[in-house]
Amino acid sequence: MNALLDKPGIIHPGARRLLDEVTTAPDLPVRVTVVAPGGHGKTHLLGQLGRHYADAGVEALLVDDADQLDDAEIAKIKAQAEETTAPVVLAFRPAARTTTLRVLADSFGRSVALGAFGVDDVRRLVEHAGGDAATAEDVHARTGGVPGFVLRAVTGRLADFRGELEQLDDDVHRYLIAAEAGAGRNLDLLAALLNRDREGLPEVFDSARATGLLGEDDVLLPIAAEAIRTWGSPGRRLTVLQRLVELQLRDGLPVLELARSLLGTGSSGASAAAAFEAAAREAMSDDTKLAARFYEAASEAGGRGAALTVGWAHAAALAGDLDTALRLGDGMLGSTSDTDARAAGAEVAATVLAHRGELAHSAELYQWSGRAGSKAFAAIALLGTGKLEAARGVLETPEVPTLFAGAASRMARAITGSVSGCGAETLSALLGAASMLESAGAPAPLPDSPAALAALVGLHSGELALAESVLRRAVDGRIGGDLLAKRHRLLLGWVAMTAGDLKTAAEALMPPDGLEARDELFAATLQLGLARRASDLPGLQRSWDRAYQASMRQQPDLYSLLPLGELAIAAARGGAGAKLAGQLERAHSVLDALGNPPLWTATLRWHELHAAITVEDHASAGEHLAALGDFASCGRYPAALAAAATGWLAVLTGSFDPEEITASASELHELGLCWDASRLAGQAAIRTSDRKAMVQLLEAARQFQGRAPEPTAATGLNALSERELEVARLVVDGLTYKQAGSKLFISGKTVEHHMARIRGKLGAGDRRELLAMLRELLPAGEGRQDG
């Protein structure tokens, strides 16, 4: 392996000068010491010197590891050096120099200090070893440029560390283990570990530096830390780590980093369990998954007690591991001796059930729990199932006025108030609750966050910018931990989809694996909604099964009306409206029980209107229009939906005023409903016989959907190229893409690309709309081809 160090250009400058001198004049009476920590190439340099002297026929005294010799052996070397003119070279580490060795070294008058390699030297060595030179910087950072460690890194000989670690002085070895665990700069802890006072520590530090395992900043090199974990004695490491955490626990000091090193070591016993539990509490605010691991380790180490179980259940819930949380919560519910544990178990179980769409059962458990915030969460769940008076009754009982309980109560009162009148103050109150919770942190798992509820209200009221803003803050602040992270992300996707930003919305899509029932419903219907808006019929069919199955796994509630509405439209398009009738009926039962609050009901009616339009059910469409008209006085958003609904029915009957349609679509666009606005204008364009109005509506549809006009400002057929017109005529005549391609001597795939471009230019929402538009635009008979 050391042969790599013989490659040209890979040598320390001081070593090069010494070798050059020996090569030029090997018989000079050289007296020199070579000083460097372990791994820096002292032994290799002595070997090179020995070969040069042997080739020149010169007897030389070359002594390696002189720091390991006793005084008598050093005295012999001193005598030989005084009695001969032969070259004498001593190599040793900088620490642990005895007085006798120091005197002898000083008498030589010359010393060569070997240093670490730079990046360029490492790159050359990596190249000679047949490795990728691009990794040189990584190898240098990992090894600190120590030549011996670089060789081990590039040749995979890391097991060589085992023997070196076994030969270390016990105090040095224990210090290095402590440094690897993150305690290398805690002088009080090190003094207690090594049974020394502070004045005795520098001797250990010097010896540790001499090993070469520390970098210039006295921090353990990455490769050395890896060696201690992998090749050191597991028993010795475990003993040292346990002693360190015992000392920290004894003094009431943080143990998180030390305990992290104990994970996976099999450490057990009272002190290990106590350390893991203490570390779990420390990790809770920043890393709930790590906290859950620590609690589990504490249990495996023999830890017991309600506090450990409660902490573990909370950590598991916040980390999104709801199976574990529910198992622990259910176990605490069965406890007969500890009322606090039973209350905590009820709280955890209630939280899990809320995420799984079981609001009724969740409300019962929250009411039974009585812990901070539980009454508020019970009220939110009760309201979601249509039990308004019960929700109000729960909120009449005051809770302990902590910041967390206050935020929960404010959230519950806001959402309960949303069903009274027009709910005009709801969003503002929820935004306030969200800010309050940001300050309070998350001491307990949440069934929902004020940010999520605020976003739902924003989506139901056309306040998309506020919905996005509060969700972004919740994501950045990790409100609710991993438990609510997916919900916040999915709702951001819903906001983007509602605004017509389909690309951003698609980034929020999630596979069903690992999603709880509520999140799965929003994820599946988000995917369904994107396929519908992109006119992706195969995608719509694939998404339908997932979304429908997700909807069947939970009862409709107040907070799932958006996905239910999206499902209703997709069901109508797929002829599956009957399958969804029961769920829509139950949703309306909840709304009826709440007095059909405009804030929540209007958006569902809007979706149902479009479902009715899709199947040309004018009676149902008229019913939904009437309901929307009743809500129009409650603000700009319901008024805009009512006006747009009126416009839609007028468009379908062919008796509409283009100016009114444009105005209605413009209002939707200003409220953020860009896709809906474009769709309304586009459908009106293909149904008007007034070509001037058609051009204006098409241009409006393009602008509302965020499409820029063509550079030529061409509109209608003028926007199409000659080839696109040929393709359009053939497809309108009923030819398949393959048949049209055969007539034009192009492939069916190319015809498909042309049609996609035509659709973009004309602002059509889907293929059916495009064909209808082309039939209107092409003069009578122009679409028919002879032969």
GROMACS .gro file of C-alpha atoms in nm, residues 30 92 124 158 172 199 225 238 300 321 371 450 453 455-456 498 572 588 603 693 714:
model
   21
   30VAL     CA    1   2.379   1.346   0.902
   92PHE     CA    2   0.918   0.996   1.671
  124ARG     CA    3  -0.235   1.278  -0.745
  158LEU     CA    4  -0.989   0.096   0.713
  172VAL     CA    5  -0.624   0.868   2.521
  199GLU     CA    6  -0.435   2.057   3.488
  225ALA     CA    7  -1.459   0.911   1.410
  238LEU     CA    8  -2.024   0.145   2.540
  300GLU     CA    9  -3.623  -0.134   2.542
  321ASP     CA   10  -4.643   0.726   1.329
  371ARG     CA   11  -5.647   1.779   2.896
  450PRO     CA   12  -5.556   2.677   1.273
  453LEU     CA   13  -5.864   2.545   0.896
  455ALA     CA   14  -5.676   2.762   0.447
  456LEU     CA   15  -6.003   2.570   0.415
  498THR     CA   16  -5.795   2.635  -0.743
  572ALA     CA   17  -7.072   1.319  -1.341
  588HIS     CA   18  -7.598   1.803   0.297
  603THR     CA   19  -6.857   2.610  -0.274
  693ALA     CA   20  -6.790   3.836  -2.935
  714ALA     CA   21  -5.365   3.669  -3.414
   0.00000   0.00000   0.00000
